[in-house]
């Protein structure tokens, strides 16, 4: 019984000492957080960021290209809804071939091609 009490006391003391000493790990951290208010990006960084985004298409450009469907598995053991369709702005996840309990990859490919064609009409 004395051994249990000693172990319990040591564990409790260690846990409390760990919690109270955490605040003193980095004294002055609050000053560091307050000093971020006047931070400004360098000109080189802003220029590099602009160059990075310059080559990307806007969402409006995707919307004019029509609907595209791509394989995007849901990991729910149901292959019927493993395709996602998007026009760049809107998304649609069709449930393909609902009457067939087991579908194969080639059946889904044919069904999604037909579905994509119907969306683009």
mmCIF file of C-alpha atoms in Angstrom:
data_model
loop_
_atom_site.group_PDB
_atom_site.id
_atom_site.type_symbol
_atom_site.label_atom_id
_atom_site.label_comp_id
_atom_site.label_asym_id
_atom_site.label_seq_id
_atom_site.Cartn_x
_atom_site.Cartn_y
_atom_site.Cartn_z
ATOM 1 C CA UNK A 1 0.000 0.000 0.000
ATOM 2 C CA UNK A 2 2.860 2.378 0.789
ATOM 3 C CA UNK A 3 4.425 1.643 -2.589
ATOM 4 C CA UNK A 4 1.165 2.498 -4.369
ATOM 5 C CA UNK A 5 0.851 5.748 -2.462
ATOM 6 C CA UNK A 6 4.442 6.660 -3.258
ATOM 7 C CA UNK A 7 3.959 5.941 -6.969
ATOM 8 C CA UNK A 8 0.698 7.891 -7.034
ATOM 9 C CA UNK A 9 2.297 10.842 -5.255
ATOM 10 C CA UNK A 10 5.326 10.805 -7.580
ATOM 11 C CA UNK A 11 3.103 10.644 -10.673
ATOM 12 C CA UNK A 12 0.912 13.474 -9.432
ATOM 13 C CA UNK A 13 3.926 15.623 -8.552
ATOM 14 C CA UNK A 14 5.504 14.977 -11.943
ATOM 15 C CA UNK A 15 2.280 15.810 -13.801
ATOM 16 C CA UNK A 16 1.747 19.049 -11.912
ATOM 17 C CA UNK A 17 5.372 20.085 -12.261
ATOM 18 C CA UNK A 18 5.178 19.516 -16.015
ATOM 19 C CA UNK A 19 2.036 21.626 -16.369
ATOM 20 C CA UNK A 20 3.264 24.550 -14.319
ATOM 21 C CA UNK A 21 6.694 24.720 -15.891
ATOM 22 C CA UNK A 22 5.336 24.889 -19.463
ATOM 23 C CA UNK A 23 4.548 28.620 -19.268
ATOM 24 C CA UNK A 24 8.187 29.432 -18.520
ATOM 25 C CA UNK A 25 9.640 27.613 -21.537
ATOM 26 C CA UNK A 26 9.942 30.763 -23.632
ATOM 27 C CA UNK A 27 9.610 33.891 -21.548
ATOM 28 C CA UNK A 28 8.666 36.969 -23.537
ATOM 29 C CA UNK A 29 6.745 35.123 -26.241
ATOM 30 C CA UNK A 30 3.867 37.584 -25.867
ATOM 31 C CA UNK A 31 6.134 40.459 -26.953
ATOM 32 C CA UNK A 32 7.025 38.509 -30.081
ATOM 33 C CA UNK A 33 3.365 38.034 -31.009
ATOM 34 C CA UNK A 34 2.574 41.709 -30.549
ATOM 35 C CA UNK A 35 5.477 42.750 -32.760
ATOM 36 C CA UNK A 36 3.967 41.035 -35.825
ATOM 37 C CA UNK A 37 1.396 43.798 -36.348
ATOM 38 C CA UNK A 38 3.847 46.033 -38.230
ATOM 39 C CA UNK A 39 5.254 43.252 -40.451
ATOM 40 C CA UNK A 40 5.470 44.035 -44.167
ATOM 41 C CA UNK A 41 6.246 41.657 -47.033
ATOM 42 C CA UNK A 42 9.428 42.291 -48.985
ATOM 43 C CA UNK A 43 9.167 43.463 -52.593
ATOM 44 C CA UNK A 44 10.932 40.300 -53.803
ATOM 45 C CA UNK A 45 8.366 38.087 -52.081
ATOM 46 C CA UNK A 46 5.414 40.017 -53.489
ATOM 47 C CA UNK A 47 6.896 39.902 -56.989
ATOM 48 C CA UNK A 48 7.553 36.150 -56.755
ATOM 49 C CA UNK A 49 4.020 35.573 -55.484
ATOM 50 C CA UNK A 50 2.584 37.549 -58.399
ATOM 51 C CA UNK A 51 4.650 35.514 -60.876
ATOM 52 C CA UNK A 52 3.418 32.289 -59.276
ATOM 53 C CA UNK A 53 -0.269 33.157 -59.645
ATOM 54 C CA UNK A 54 0.071 34.781 -63.082
ATOM 55 C CA UNK A 55 0.082 31.440 -64.904
ATOM 56 C CA UNK A 56 -3.022 30.083 -63.196
ATOM 57 C CA UNK A 57 -6.450 30.165 -64.802
ATOM 58 C CA UNK A 58 -9.349 31.996 -63.240
ATOM 59 C CA UNK A 59 -12.522 30.100 -62.362
ATOM 60 C CA UNK A 60 -14.389 31.970 -65.109
ATOM 61 C CA UNK A 61 -12.018 30.469 -67.688
ATOM 62 C CA UNK A 62 -12.896 26.973 -66.496
ATOM 63 C CA UNK A 63 -16.620 27.673 -66.619
ATOM 64 C CA UNK A 64 -16.459 28.436 -70.333
ATOM 65 C CA UNK A 65 -14.711 25.135 -71.072
ATOM 66 C CA UNK A 66 -17.758 23.041 -70.092
ATOM 67 C CA UNK A 67 -18.194 20.147 -67.750
ATOM 68 C CA UNK A 68 -15.425 17.622 -67.160
ATOM 69 C CA UNK A 69 -15.781 14.411 -65.180
ATOM 70 C CA UNK A 70 -12.874 12.715 -63.458
ATOM 71 C CA UNK A 71 -12.367 9.722 -61.212
ATOM 72 C CA UNK A 72 -12.518 10.773 -57.557
ATOM 73 C CA UNK A 73 -13.074 7.727 -55.304
ATOM 74 C CA UNK A 74 -15.244 8.215 -52.232
ATOM 75 C CA UNK A 75 -13.787 5.232 -50.304
ATOM 76 C CA UNK A 76 -17.293 4.129 -49.314
ATOM 77 C CA UNK A 77 -17.138 0.725 -51.086
ATOM 78 C CA UNK A 78 -19.710 1.905 -53.637
ATOM 79 C CA UNK A 79 -18.267 2.396 -57.102
ATOM 80 C CA UNK A 80 -21.425 4.038 -58.412
ATOM 81 C CA UNK A 81 -20.422 7.474 -57.089
ATOM 82 C CA UNK A 82 -16.664 7.454 -57.693
ATOM 83 C CA UNK A 83 -16.743 10.168 -60.361
ATOM 84 C CA UNK A 84 -16.851 13.920 -59.774
ATOM 85 C CA UNK A 85 -17.963 16.354 -62.476
ATOM 86 C CA UNK A 86 -17.104 20.037 -62.497
ATOM 87 C CA UNK A 87 -17.454 23.048 -64.757
ATOM 88 C CA UNK A 88 -14.856 24.983 -62.784
ATOM 89 C CA UNK A 89 -17.424 26.622 -60.541
ATOM 90 C CA UNK A 90 -20.061 23.974 -59.794
ATOM 91 C CA UNK A 91 -19.485 20.364 -58.753
ATOM 92 C CA UNK A 92 -21.693 17.335 -59.253
ATOM 93 C CA UNK A 93 -21.189 13.749 -58.075
ATOM 94 C CA UNK A 94 -23.495 11.541 -60.166
ATOM 95 C CA UNK A 95 -24.688 8.141 -59.001
ATOM 96 C CA UNK A 96 -23.984 6.142 -62.151
ATOM 97 C CA UNK A 97 -25.783 2.932 -63.169
ATOM 98 C CA UNK A 98 -28.034 2.720 -60.073
ATOM 99 C CA UNK A 99 -29.884 -0.411 -61.267
ATOM 100 C CA UNK A 100 -26.743 -2.582 -61.414
ATOM 101 C CA UNK A 101 -25.533 -3.898 -58.043
ATOM 102 C CA UNK A 102 -22.021 -4.623 -59.362
ATOM 103 C CA UNK A 103 -20.358 -2.382 -61.919
ATOM 104 C CA UNK A 104 -16.997 -2.730 -63.601
ATOM 105 C CA UNK A 105 -14.559 0.001 -64.520
ATOM 106 C CA UNK A 106 -15.344 -0.020 -68.225
ATOM 107 C CA UNK A 107 -19.071 0.313 -67.488
ATOM 108 C CA UNK A 108 -18.440 3.341 -65.289
ATOM 109 C CA UNK A 109 -16.167 4.900 -67.908
ATOM 110 C CA UNK A 110 -18.882 4.570 -70.551
ATOM 111 C CA UNK A 111 -21.591 5.860 -68.208
ATOM 112 C CA UNK A 112 -19.576 8.872 -67.103
ATOM 113 C CA UNK A 113 -18.712 9.755 -70.717
ATOM 114 C CA UNK A 114 -22.422 9.707 -71.527
ATOM 115 C CA UNK A 115 -23.234 11.767 -68.414
ATOM 116 C CA UNK A 116 -20.538 14.326 -69.257
ATOM 117 C CA UNK A 117 -21.890 14.635 -72.799
ATOM 118 C CA UNK A 118 -25.403 15.244 -71.438
ATOM 119 C CA UNK A 119 -24.109 17.987 -69.132
ATOM 120 C CA UNK A 120 -22.340 19.738 -72.017
ATOM 121 C CA UNK A 121 -25.404 19.869 -74.303
#
